[in-house]
CSV table of C-alpha atoms in Angstrom, one decimal:
chain,number,residue,atom,x,y,z
P,113,MET,CA,0.0,0.0,0.0
P,114,GLY,CA,1.5,3.3,-1.0
P,115,PHE,CA,0.3,6.3,-2.9
P,116,HIS,CA,-3.3,7.0,-3.9
P,117,GLU,CA,-2.7,6.8,-7.7
P,118,GLN,CA,-5.2,7.3,-10.5
P,119,ASP,CA,-5.3,5.1,-13.6
P,120,PRO,CA,-7.4,6.9,-16.2
P,121,GLU,CA,-7.6,3.9,-18.4
P,122,LYS,CA,-9.3,1.7,-15.9
P,123,GLY,CA,-10.8,4.5,-13.8
P,124,LEU,CA,-9.4,3.0,-10.6
P,125,GLU,CA,-7.1,4.1,-7.9
P,126,LYS,CA,-4.1,2.1,-6.9
P,127,GLY,CA,-2.2,2.3,-3.6
P,128,LEU,CA,-4.6,3.6,-1.0
P,129,ALA,CA,-7.6,1.7,0.1
P,130,ILE,CA,-10.8,2.9,-1.4
P,131,ASP,CA,-14.3,1.8,-0.4
P,132,GLU,CA,-17.3,0.8,-2.6
P,133,VAL,CA,-18.1,4.5,-3.4
P,134,ASN,CA,-14.5,5.4,-4.2
P,135,ALA,CA,-14.0,7.3,-1.0
P,136,VAL,CA,-10.6,7.1,0.7
P,137,PRO,CA,-10.4,6.5,4.5
P,138,GLY,CA,-8.1,8.9,6.3
P,139,GLU,CA,-5.9,6.2,7.8
P,140,SER,CA,-4.9,5.0,4.3
P,141,PHE,CA,-2.6,8.0,3.7
P,142,GLU,CA,0.0,6.7,6.1
P,143,VAL,CA,0.2,3.1,5.0
P,144,GLY,CA,3.4,2.0,3.2
P,145,ASP,CA,7.1,3.0,3.1
P,146,SER,CA,7.0,5.3,0.1
P,147,PHE,CA,8.1,9.0,0.3
P,148,TYR,CA,4.4,9.9,0.1
P,149,ALA,CA,3.5,7.7,3.0
P,150,ARG,CA,6.4,8.8,5.2
P,151,SER,CA,5.7,12.5,4.5
P,152,GLN,CA,2.0,11.9,5.4
P,153,ARG,CA,3.0,10.2,8.7
P,154,LEU,CA,5.2,13.2,9.5
P,155,ALA,CA,2.3,15.5,8.7
P,156,GLY,CA,0.0,13.4,10.9
P,157,ARG,CA,2.2,13.9,13.9
P,158,PHE,CA,1.7,17.7,13.6
P,159,LYS,CA,-2.0,17.4,12.9
P,160,ILE,CA,-1.6,18.7,9.3
P,161,GLU,CA,-4.4,17.7,7.0
P,162,GLN,CA,-3.3,14.8,4.9
P,163,ARG,CA,-6.2,14.6,2.5
P,164,GLY,CA,-6.0,16.2,-0.9
P,165,ILE,CA,-8.5,15.7,-3.7
P,166,GLU,CA,-9.6,12.2,-2.6
P,167,ARG,CA,-13.3,11.8,-1.8
P,168,VAL,CA,-14.2,12.1,1.9
P,169,PRO,CA,-16.0,9.1,3.3
P,170,GLU,CA,-19.4,9.8,4.8
P,171,ASN,CA,-18.3,8.7,8.3
P,172,GLU,CA,-15.5,11.4,8.2
P,173,ARG,CA,-17.8,14.2,7.3
P,174,THR,CA,-18.2,15.3,10.9
P,175,ASP,CA,-18.1,19.2,10.7
P,176,LYS,CA,-21.7,19.9,11.7
P,177,SER,CA,-21.4,23.6,12.2
P,178,LEU,CA,-23.0,25.6,9.3
P,179,LEU,CA,-21.9,28.7,11.3
P,180,ASP,CA,-18.3,27.7,10.3
P,181,VAL,CA,-19.3,27.8,6.7
P,182,GLY,CA,-20.8,31.3,6.9
P,183,SER,CA,-18.0,32.7,9.1
P,184,MET,CA,-15.4,31.4,6.7
P,185,TRP,CA,-16.8,33.5,3.8
P,186,LEU,CA,-17.5,36.4,6.2
P,187,ALA,CA,-13.8,36.6,7.2
P,188,ALA,CA,-12.6,36.0,3.6
P,189,ASN,CA,-14.5,39.1,2.4
P,190,MET,CA,-14.4,41.4,5.5
P,191,VAL,CA,-11.1,42.6,4.1
P,192,VAL,CA,-9.3,45.6,2.7
P,193,SER,CA,-9.2,44.1,-0.8
P,194,SER,CA,-13.0,44.3,-1.0
P,195,PHE,CA,-12.8,48.0,0.2
P,196,ALA,CA,-10.2,48.7,-2.6
P,197,LEU,CA,-12.6,47.2,-5.1
P,198,GLY,CA,-15.4,49.5,-4.1
P,199,ALA,CA,-13.1,52.5,-4.4
P,200,LEU,CA,-12.6,51.7,-8.1
P,201,GLY,CA,-16.1,53.0,-8.8
P,202,PRO,CA,-15.4,56.7,-8.3
P,203,LYS,CA,-11.6,56.5,-8.9
P,204,VAL,CA,-11.3,54.5,-12.1
P,205,PHE,CA,-14.8,54.4,-13.6
P,206,GLU,CA,-15.8,58.0,-12.5
P,207,LEU,CA,-19.1,57.0,-11.0
P,208,GLY,CA,-20.9,58.8,-8.3
P,209,PHE,CA,-21.7,57.3,-4.9
P,210,THR,CA,-25.3,56.3,-5.6
P,211,ASP,CA,-24.6,54.5,-8.9
P,212,SER,CA,-21.5,52.8,-7.4
P,213,CYS,CA,-23.6,51.5,-4.6
P,214,LEU,CA,-26.4,50.3,-6.9
P,215,VAL,CA,-23.9,48.3,-9.0
P,216,ILE,CA,-22.3,46.9,-5.8
P,217,LEU,CA,-25.7,45.7,-4.5
P,218,PHE,CA,-27.2,44.1,-7.6
P,219,ILE,CA,-24.0,42.6,-9.1
P,220,ASN,CA,-22.9,41.1,-5.8
P,221,LEU,CA,-26.3,39.4,-5.5
P,222,LEU,CA,-25.8,38.0,-8.9
P,223,GLY,CA,-22.2,37.0,-8.5
P,224,ILE,CA,-22.4,35.1,-5.2
P,225,THR,CA,-25.3,32.9,-6.3
P,226,PRO,CA,-23.1,30.3,-8.0
P,227,VAL,CA,-20.8,30.2,-5.0
P,228,CYS,CA,-23.7,29.4,-2.7
P,229,PHE,CA,-25.1,26.9,-5.2
P,230,TRP,CA,-21.9,24.8,-5.5
P,231,SER,CA,-21.1,25.0,-1.8
P,232,THR,CA,-24.1,22.7,-1.3
P,233,PHE,CA,-22.4,20.0,-3.3
P,234,GLY,CA,-19.6,19.5,-0.8
P,235,PRO,CA,-21.7,17.8,1.9
P,236,ARG,CA,-23.7,15.7,-0.6
P,237,PHE,CA,-20.7,14.2,-2.5
P,238,GLY,CA,-17.6,14.8,-0.4
P,239,LEU,CA,-15.8,16.0,-3.6
P,240,ARG,CA,-13.6,19.1,-4.1
P,241,GLN,CA,-14.8,21.6,-6.6
P,242,MET,CA,-12.2,20.8,-9.3
P,243,VAL,CA,-13.0,17.1,-9.0
P,244,LEU,CA,-16.7,17.8,-9.1
P,245,SER,CA,-16.0,19.7,-12.4
P,246,ARG,CA,-15.2,16.4,-14.0
P,247,PHE,CA,-18.9,15.9,-14.3
P,248,TYR,CA,-19.1,18.9,-16.6
P,249,PHE,CA,-15.8,18.9,-18.4
P,250,GLY,CA,-14.8,15.3,-18.3
P,251,TRP,CA,-11.6,13.6,-17.1
P,252,TYR,CA,-9.3,15.4,-19.5
P,253,GLY,CA,-11.2,18.6,-20.1
P,254,VAL,CA,-11.1,19.5,-16.4
P,255,LYS,CA,-7.4,19.9,-16.7
P,256,ILE,CA,-7.9,23.0,-18.9
P,257,ILE,CA,-10.2,24.4,-16.2
P,258,ALA,CA,-7.7,23.6,-13.6
P,259,VAL,CA,-5.2,25.9,-15.4
P,260,PHE,CA,-7.6,28.8,-15.2
P,261,ASN,CA,-8.4,28.1,-11.6
P,262,LEU,CA,-4.7,27.9,-10.7
P,263,LEU,CA,-4.1,31.3,-12.4
P,264,ALA,CA,-7.1,32.7,-10.4
P,265,CYS,CA,-5.8,31.4,-7.1
P,266,ILE,CA,-2.3,32.7,-7.6
P,267,GLY,CA,-3.5,36.0,-9.2
P,268,TRP,CA,-6.0,36.8,-6.4
P,269,SER,CA,-3.4,36.0,-3.8
P,270,SER,CA,-0.9,38.4,-5.5
P,271,VAL,CA,-3.4,41.2,-5.8
P,272,ASN,CA,-4.6,40.8,-2.2
P,273,VAL,CA,-1.2,40.8,-0.7
P,274,ILE,CA,-0.2,44.0,-2.5
P,275,VAL,CA,-3.1,45.7,-0.8
P,276,GLY,CA,-2.0,44.5,2.6
P,277,ALA,CA,1.6,45.6,1.9
P,278,GLN,CA,0.4,49.1,1.0
P,279,LEU,CA,-1.2,49.4,4.4
P,280,LEU,CA,1.9,48.3,6.2
P,281,ASN,CA,3.9,50.8,4.2
P,282,THR,CA,1.4,53.5,5.2
P,283,VAL,CA,1.9,52.7,8.9
P,284,ASN,CA,5.7,52.6,8.6
P,285,GLY,CA,7.4,54.0,5.5
P,286,ASN,CA,10.5,52.0,6.5
P,287,VAL,CA,8.6,48.7,5.7
P,288,PRO,CA,9.1,48.3,1.9
P,289,GLY,CA,6.5,46.7,-0.2
P,290,TYR,CA,8.4,43.4,-0.6
P,291,ALA,CA,8.7,43.1,3.2
P,292,GLY,CA,5.0,43.5,3.7
P,293,ILE,CA,4.2,41.0,1.0
P,294,ILE,CA,6.5,38.4,2.6
P,295,ILE,CA,5.1,38.9,6.1
P,296,ILE,CA,1.5,38.5,5.0
P,297,ALA,CA,2.3,35.6,2.7
P,298,MET,CA,4.1,33.6,5.4
P,299,LEU,CA,1.3,34.1,8.0
P,300,THR,CA,-1.1,32.8,5.3
P,301,PHE,CA,1.1,29.8,4.6
P,302,VAL,CA,1.2,28.7,8.3
P,303,ILE,CA,-2.6,28.6,8.5
P,304,THR,CA,-3.2,26.9,5.1
P,305,LEU,CA,-0.4,24.4,5.8
P,306,PHE,CA,-2.5,22.8,8.5
P,307,GLY,CA,-5.5,22.5,6.2
P,308,TYR,CA,-9.3,22.6,6.3
P,309,LYS,CA,-9.9,22.6,10.1
P,310,ILE,CA,-7.4,25.3,11.0
P,311,VAL,CA,-8.5,27.5,8.1
P,312,HIS,CA,-12.1,27.3,9.4
P,313,VAL,CA,-11.0,28.0,13.0
P,314,TYR,CA,-9.0,31.0,12.0
P,315,GLU,CA,-11.7,32.4,9.7
P,316,LYS,CA,-14.3,31.9,12.4
P,317,TRP,CA,-12.8,34.6,14.6
P,318,SER,CA,-10.5,36.7,12.4
P,319,TRP,CA,-13.4,38.8,10.9
P,320,ILE,CA,-14.3,40.3,14.3
P,321,PRO,CA,-11.3,42.7,14.7
P,322,CYS,CA,-11.5,43.7,11.1
P,323,PHE,CA,-15.2,44.5,11.4
P,324,ILE,CA,-14.5,46.7,14.5
P,325,VAL,CA,-11.8,48.6,12.5
P,326,PHE,CA,-14.2,49.1,9.6
P,327,LEU,CA,-16.8,50.5,12.1
P,328,ILE,CA,-14.2,52.9,13.4
P,329,ILE,CA,-13.5,54.0,9.8
P,330,VAL,CA,-17.2,54.6,9.3
P,331,GLY,CA,-17.4,56.7,12.5
P,332,GLU,CA,-14.2,58.7,11.8
P,333,PHE,CA,-15.0,59.3,8.2
P,334,ALA,CA,-18.6,60.5,9.0
P,335,ARG,CA,-17.2,62.8,11.8
P,336,SER,CA,-14.6,64.3,9.4
P,337,GLY,CA,-17.3,65.7,7.1
P,338,ASP,CA,-15.0,64.9,4.1
P,339,PHE,CA,-17.6,62.8,2.2
P,340,VAL,CA,-18.7,64.3,-1.1
P,341,ASN,CA,-21.8,62.9,-2.7
P,342,ILE,CA,-20.7,62.8,-6.3
P,343,PRO,CA,-23.9,62.9,-8.5
P,344,MET,CA,-24.8,60.1,-10.8
P,345,GLY,CA,-23.8,60.6,-14.4
P,346,ARG,CA,-26.0,60.3,-17.5
P,347,GLY,CA,-25.8,59.1,-21.1
P,348,LYS,CA,-23.5,56.7,-22.9
P,349,LEU,CA,-20.5,57.4,-20.8
P,350,GLU,CA,-22.4,56.5,-17.6
P,351,THR,CA,-23.7,53.3,-19.2
P,352,GLY,CA,-20.2,52.2,-20.2
P,353,SER,CA,-18.8,53.0,-16.8
P,354,VAL,CA,-21.6,51.1,-15.0
P,355,LEU,CA,-21.1,48.0,-17.1
P,356,SER,CA,-17.3,48.0,-16.7
P,357,PHE,CA,-17.5,48.5,-12.9
P,358,ALA,CA,-20.1,45.8,-12.8
P,359,SER,CA,-17.7,43.4,-14.5
P,360,SER,CA,-15.1,44.1,-11.8
P,361,ILE,CA,-17.6,43.6,-9.0
P,362,PHE,CA,-18.8,40.4,-10.6
P,363,GLY,CA,-15.3,39.0,-10.9
P,364,PHE,CA,-14.7,39.5,-7.2
P,365,ALA,CA,-18.1,38.2,-6.0
P,366,THR,CA,-18.1,35.1,-8.2
P,367,GLY,CA,-14.4,34.5,-7.8
P,368,TRP,CA,-15.0,31.9,-5.1
P,369,THR,CA,-17.1,29.7,-7.4
P,370,SER,CA,-14.3,27.5,-8.6
P,371,TYR,CA,-13.5,26.3,-5.1
P,372,ALA,CA,-16.8,26.7,-3.4
P,373,ALA,CA,-17.3,23.0,-2.5
P,374,ASP,CA,-13.7,22.7,-1.1
P,375,TYR,CA,-14.9,24.2,2.2
P,376,THR,CA,-18.0,22.1,2.8
P,377,VAL,CA,-16.7,18.6,2.0
P,378,TYR,CA,-16.5,17.7,5.7
P,379,GLN,CA,-20.1,18.7,6.3
P,380,PRO,CA,-22.4,15.7,6.9
P,381,VAL,CA,-24.2,14.3,3.9
P,382,THR,CA,-27.5,14.9,5.7
P,383,VAL,CA,-27.0,18.7,6.1
P,384,SER,CA,-29.8,20.7,4.5
P,385,ARG,CA,-28.8,22.1,1.1
P,386,VAL,CA,-31.1,25.1,1.7
P,387,LYS,CA,-29.4,25.9,5.0
P,388,CYS,CA,-25.9,25.4,3.5
P,389,PHE,CA,-26.9,27.8,0.7
P,390,PHE,CA,-28.3,30.4,3.1
P,391,TRP,CA,-25.3,30.4,5.4
P,392,THR,CA,-22.9,30.7,2.5
P,393,TRP,CA,-25.0,33.6,1.1
P,394,LEU,CA,-25.1,35.4,4.4
P,395,GLY,CA,-21.4,35.0,4.9
P,396,LEU,CA,-20.7,36.5,1.5
P,397,ILE,CA,-23.3,39.3,1.0
P,398,PHE,CA,-22.9,41.2,4.2
P,399,PRO,CA,-19.1,41.9,4.1
P,400,LEU,CA,-19.1,42.5,0.3
P,401,LEU,CA,-21.8,45.1,0.5
P,402,PHE,CA,-20.4,46.7,3.7
P,403,THR,CA,-16.8,47.0,2.7
P,404,GLN,CA,-17.3,47.9,-1.0
P,405,MET,CA,-19.9,50.6,-0.3
P,406,LEU,CA,-17.5,52.0,2.3
P,407,GLY,CA,-14.7,52.0,-0.2
P,408,ALA,CA,-16.8,53.9,-2.7
P,409,ALA,CA,-17.8,56.5,0.0
P,410,VAL,CA,-14.2,57.2,1.1
P,411,MET,CA,-13.0,57.4,-2.5
P,412,CYS,CA,-15.6,60.0,-3.2
P,413,ALA,CA,-13.6,62.3,-0.8
P,414,GLY,CA,-10.5,61.2,-2.6
P,415,VAL,CA,-11.7,62.6,-5.9
P,416,GLU,CA,-11.7,66.3,-4.8
P,417,ASN,CA,-9.9,66.5,-1.4
P,418,GLN,CA,-6.2,67.1,-1.9
P,419,ALA,CA,-5.1,65.4,1.3
P,420,TYR,CA,-6.8,62.2,0.2
P,421,ILE,CA,-5.4,62.5,-3.3
P,422,ASP,CA,-1.9,62.9,-2.0
P,423,ALA,CA,-2.3,60.0,0.5
P,424,TYR,CA,-3.6,57.8,-2.3
P,425,LYS,CA,-0.6,58.7,-4.5
P,426,ARG,CA,1.8,57.8,-1.7
P,427,SER,CA,0.4,54.4,-0.6
P,428,GLY,CA,-2.7,53.6,-2.7
P,429,ASN,CA,-5.7,52.4,-0.7
P,430,GLY,CA,-3.4,52.1,2.4
P,431,GLY,CA,-2.9,55.9,2.1
P,432,LEU,CA,-6.6,56.5,1.7
P,433,LEU,CA,-7.4,54.6,4.9
P,434,GLY,CA,-4.5,56.2,6.7
P,435,GLN,CA,-5.9,59.6,5.9
P,436,VAL,CA,-9.2,58.6,7.6
P,437,LEU,CA,-7.6,57.0,10.7
P,438,ILE,CA,-4.2,58.4,11.5
P,439,PRO,CA,-4.8,62.2,11.7
P,440,PRO,CA,-7.6,61.9,14.4
P,441,LEU,CA,-6.4,58.7,16.1
P,442,GLY,CA,-2.6,58.8,15.9
P,443,ARG,CA,-0.9,55.6,17.0
P,444,PHE,CA,-4.2,53.8,17.5
P,445,GLY,CA,-5.1,54.6,13.9
P,446,GLU,CA,-1.8,53.0,12.8
P,447,PHE,CA,-2.7,50.0,14.9
P,448,CYS,CA,-6.0,49.8,13.1
P,449,LEU,CA,-4.2,49.8,9.7
P,450,VAL,CA,-2.0,46.9,10.8
P,451,ILE,CA,-5.2,44.9,11.7
P,452,LEU,CA,-6.6,45.6,8.2
P,453,ALA,CA,-3.3,44.6,6.6
P,454,LEU,CA,-3.5,41.3,8.4
P,455,SER,CA,-7.0,40.8,7.2
P,456,ILE,CA,-5.4,39.8,3.9
P,457,VAL,CA,-4.5,36.5,5.6
P,458,ALA,CA,-8.1,35.6,5.9
P,459,ASN,CA,-8.7,36.7,2.3
P,460,ASN,CA,-5.8,34.6,0.9
P,461,CYS,CA,-6.4,31.4,3.0
P,462,PRO,CA,-9.1,30.0,0.6
P,463,ASN,CA,-6.9,30.9,-2.4
P,464,ILE,CA,-3.8,29.1,-1.2
P,465,TYR,CA,-5.6,26.2,0.3
P,466,SER,CA,-7.4,25.6,-3.0
P,467,VAL,CA,-4.3,26.1,-5.2
P,468,SER,CA,-2.8,22.9,-3.7
P,469,LEU,CA,-6.0,20.9,-4.5
P,470,THR,CA,-6.1,22.3,-8.1
P,471,LEU,CA,-2.5,21.2,-8.7
P,472,GLN,CA,-3.4,17.7,-7.7
P,473,VAL,CA,-6.0,17.5,-10.4
P,474,PHE,CA,-3.5,17.8,-13.3
P,475,ALA,CA,-2.0,14.3,-13.3
P,476,LYS,CA,-1.1,11.3,-11.1
P,477,GLN,CA,2.4,12.8,-10.8
P,478,THR,CA,1.1,16.0,-9.2
P,479,GLN,CA,-1.2,14.0,-6.9
P,480,ARG,CA,1.9,12.2,-5.7
P,481,VAL,CA,3.0,15.4,-4.1
P,482,PRO,CA,1.2,16.0,-0.7
P,483,ARG,CA,-1.2,18.9,-0.5
P,484,PHE,CA,0.9,20.8,2.1
P,485,VAL,CA,3.9,20.7,-0.2
P,486,TRP,CA,1.9,22.4,-3.0
P,487,THR,CA,0.8,25.0,-0.5
P,488,PHE,CA,4.4,26.0,0.0
P,489,VAL,CA,5.1,26.1,-3.8
P,490,GLY,CA,2.0,28.2,-4.4
P,491,THR,CA,3.0,30.7,-1.7
P,492,CYS,CA,6.5,31.1,-3.3
P,493,VAL,CA,5.0,31.7,-6.7
P,494,TYR,CA,2.6,34.4,-5.7
P,495,ILE,CA,5.2,36.2,-3.6
P,496,ALA,CA,7.4,36.3,-6.8
P,497,ILE,CA,4.5,37.8,-8.8
P,498,ALA,CA,3.4,40.3,-6.1
P,499,ILE,CA,6.8,41.9,-5.4
P,500,PRO,CA,7.3,43.3,-9.0
P,501,GLY,CA,3.6,44.0,-9.2
P,502,TYR,CA,3.5,46.2,-6.1
P,503,SER,CA,4.1,49.5,-7.9
P,504,HIS,CA,1.4,48.8,-10.6
P,505,PHE,CA,-1.4,47.8,-8.4
P,506,GLU,CA,-4.5,49.6,-9.8
P,507,PRO,CA,-4.3,48.5,-13.4
P,508,ILE,CA,-3.4,44.9,-12.2
P,509,LEU,CA,-6.6,44.9,-10.0
P,510,VAL,CA,-8.9,46.2,-12.7
P,511,ASN,CA,-7.6,44.0,-15.5
P,512,PHE,CA,-7.3,40.9,-13.5
P,513,MET,CA,-10.8,41.0,-12.0
P,514,LEU,CA,-12.3,41.5,-15.4
P,515,LEU,CA,-10.5,38.4,-16.7
P,516,ILE,CA,-11.6,36.3,-13.7
P,517,GLY,CA,-15.2,37.3,-14.3
P,518,TYR,CA,-14.9,36.1,-17.9
P,519,TRP,CA,-13.7,32.6,-17.3
P,520,LEU,CA,-15.9,32.0,-14.4
P,521,ALA,CA,-19.0,33.1,-16.3
P,522,ILE,CA,-18.1,30.4,-18.9
P,523,TYR,CA,-17.6,27.8,-16.2
P,524,GLU,CA,-21.0,28.7,-14.7
P,525,GLY,CA,-22.7,28.6,-18.0
P,526,ILE,CA,-21.5,25.1,-18.8
P,527,GLY,CA,-22.0,23.8,-15.2
P,528,LEU,CA,-25.5,25.1,-14.8
P,529,SER,CA,-26.6,23.8,-18.2
P,530,GLU,CA,-25.3,20.3,-17.4
P,531,HIS,CA,-26.9,20.3,-13.9
P,532,PHE,CA,-30.3,21.6,-14.8
P,533,ILE,CA,-30.8,20.3,-18.3
P,534,PHE,CA,-28.9,17.1,-18.6
P,535,ARG,CA,-28.7,15.8,-15.0
P,536,ARG,CA,-32.0,17.3,-14.0
P,537,GLY,CA,-30.8,18.2,-10.5
P,538,ILE,CA,-28.7,16.8,-7.7
P,539,ASN,CA,-30.0,13.2,-8.0
P,540,GLY,CA,-28.6,12.9,-11.6
P,541,TYR,CA,-25.0,12.5,-10.3
P,542,ILE,CA,-23.3,9.2,-9.5
P,543,PRO,CA,-20.5,10.6,-7.4
P,544,GLU,CA,-18.4,7.5,-7.4
P,545,ASP,CA,-17.9,8.0,-11.2
P,546,TYR,CA,-15.5,10.7,-10.4
P,547,LEU,CA,-12.6,8.2,-10.8
P,548,SER,CA,-14.0,6.6,-14.0
P,549,PRO,CA,-13.1,8.5,-17.2
P,550,GLY,CA,-15.3,6.1,-19.2
P,551,ARG,CA,-18.4,7.1,-17.2
P,552,LEU,CA,-17.8,10.9,-17.2
P,553,PRO,CA,-18.7,13.2,-20.1
P,554,PRO,CA,-16.2,13.0,-23.0
P,555,GLY,CA,-15.7,16.7,-22.6
P,556,PHE,CA,-15.8,17.7,-26.3
P,557,ALA,CA,-19.0,19.8,-25.8
P,558,ALA,CA,-17.6,21.5,-22.8
P,559,ILE,CA,-14.3,22.4,-24.4
P,560,ILE,CA,-15.9,23.7,-27.6
P,561,ALA,CA,-18.4,25.7,-25.5
P,562,PHE,CA,-15.5,27.1,-23.5
P,563,CYS,CA,-13.9,28.4,-26.7
P,564,PHE,CA,-17.2,30.0,-27.8
P,565,GLY,CA,-17.4,31.5,-24.3
P,566,ILE,CA,-14.0,33.1,-24.8
P,567,PHE,CA,-15.1,34.4,-28.1
P,568,GLY,CA,-18.1,36.0,-26.5
P,569,ALA,CA,-15.9,37.6,-23.8
P,570,VAL,CA,-13.6,39.0,-26.5
P,571,MET,CA,-16.5,40.4,-28.4
P,572,GLY,CA,-17.9,42.2,-25.3
P,573,MET,CA,-14.8,43.2,-23.3
P,574,ALA,CA,-13.7,46.7,-22.8
P,575,GLN,CA,-10.1,46.7,-21.5
P,576,VAL,CA,-7.4,49.2,-21.6
P,577,TRP,CA,-5.5,47.0,-24.0
P,578,PHE,CA,-8.4,45.9,-26.1
P,579,ILE,CA,-12.1,46.9,-26.7
P,580,GLY,CA,-14.3,44.3,-28.4
P,581,PRO,CA,-16.6,45.2,-31.3
P,582,ILE,CA,-19.7,44.9,-29.1
P,583,GLY,CA,-18.1,46.5,-26.1
P,584,LYS,CA,-17.1,49.4,-28.4
P,585,LYS,CA,-20.7,50.2,-29.3
P,586,ILE,CA,-21.6,50.7,-25.6
P,587,GLY,CA,-20.7,53.8,-23.7
P,588,GLY,CA,-18.2,56.5,-24.7
P,589,SER,CA,-14.7,56.3,-26.2
P,590,PHE,CA,-13.7,53.6,-23.7
P,591,GLY,CA,-16.7,51.4,-24.4
P,592,GLY,CA,-18.6,49.4,-21.9
P,593,ASP,CA,-17.7,45.9,-20.7
P,594,VAL,CA,-20.3,43.2,-21.3
P,595,GLY,CA,-17.7,40.4,-21.5
P,596,PHE,CA,-19.0,38.2,-18.7
P,597,GLU,CA,-22.6,38.4,-19.9
P,598,LEU,CA,-21.7,37.4,-23.4
P,599,ALA,CA,-19.2,34.7,-22.1
P,600,PHE,CA,-22.0,33.1,-20.1
P,601,GLY,CA,-24.6,33.3,-22.8
P,602,PHE,CA,-22.3,31.9,-25.6
P,603,ALA,CA,-21.1,29.1,-23.4
P,604,PHE,CA,-24.5,28.1,-22.1
P,605,VAL,CA,-26.2,28.1,-25.5
P,606,THR,CA,-23.3,26.3,-27.3
P,607,TYR,CA,-22.9,23.7,-24.5
P,608,THR,CA,-26.6,22.9,-24.4
P,609,GLY,CA,-26.7,22.3,-28.1
P,610,LEU,CA,-23.5,20.3,-28.4
P,611,ARG,CA,-24.1,18.3,-25.2
P,612,TYR,CA,-27.4,16.9,-26.6
P,613,PHE,CA,-25.6,15.3,-29.5
P,614,GLU,CA,-22.5,14.3,-27.4
P,615,LYS,CA,-24.7,12.5,-24.8
P,616,LYS,CA,-26.7,10.8,-27.5
P,617,HIS,CA,-23.6,9.5,-29.3
P,618,PHE,CA,-21.4,8.5,-26.3
P,619,GLU,CA,-24.3,7.7,-23.9
P,620,ARG,CA,-22.6,9.4,-21.0
């Protein structure tokens, strides 16, 4: 008995013991004398999670607290990165406060729905999100999706850690950006190293000090009288700006979709799907609306107030928050900024935990590497990206979030079509088939639909470096971004049509 190895020809796993529903008991990871088994025994001594993408047996799904599900997403979004996103409305897209808030409200409601939906699959099947995606993209097609998810996990981590480093630089100018990035990244690594349980424990409490600091910001900003209610615009320019800002908001809100089930796989199979959906929804919607609307409000002052403008030029969003907190509160204000900088740890924990699971999906060779080793590798990679990207934060944030929104809209279009039209709901899945390539969809329809979704995104995008022909017809000279809407529509329609013939021919 050694490593839990997948044979795509036979659809079986060799090495670790698997039960009749292709779940892997926890004790199997330590059996044998291979490097994998020895490293897993070492991990077990330190209570490090040993399981990777292997299916969780029903008797090991013992995390009965739905509060932990909600609080995890609450902590992951009660962060300064979400504040920074809201600030883009007035700063980059030249929106007023009211129209920024309307976009934040409705697009977040739309964007988090797929996250809540797929979170309910974890308890039912005990499968991670990328493994679950085999039921949509097939055994081989899912590897393409895993590439995009890997880029998303690493990209989000890089963007987030830059925001935290800006805050630390605001508190102490002697702390350069690279030092702040390394500090936050190492703290995140320690938590994600131990895995699912420690991530949930940390997230359960870490949102509280951040929420208190944000309440202090609300009070001090209101007391300062610096808020300027920038009026809502009109005409084509306003339309284009609203659509482009909406794409950024959607990318952030729906960004958790591709690893939603990763954080509910230890929930009991009997847990109510409605309750799981609700707790996930509650954990997402409150911090997203609160922090992003606050970011838009503070940036409204930054558009006309010279002190805010100078602070933003010095340290980005860290400077903006410093201008609210430090003049009236002094050293305590600096302490509050440090708390917000460390909130990035909660934001990045889901990204770095899931990057290790995504890497294991690629091949049996990558699954031979324990999850906690991939966690370290992923941490090193995003540090290497974030350090040179520190001085170019704003364009990175805007462009990256738009791209994330595009690919996830395609993923959602394909996944929802398969679920509702071809599987006709949750009972249409045979979860033990996740190891059997011959019982999974061939993936041709999904791959072709994915390409059509990319085509739709290109047609509708409005980026600094490219404006699609449809995006160009909306708004002013900069166009209006409708990339994620077209990406979803093209992927959904194409997949639905092609999947009918694929399923009819291959009978799977």
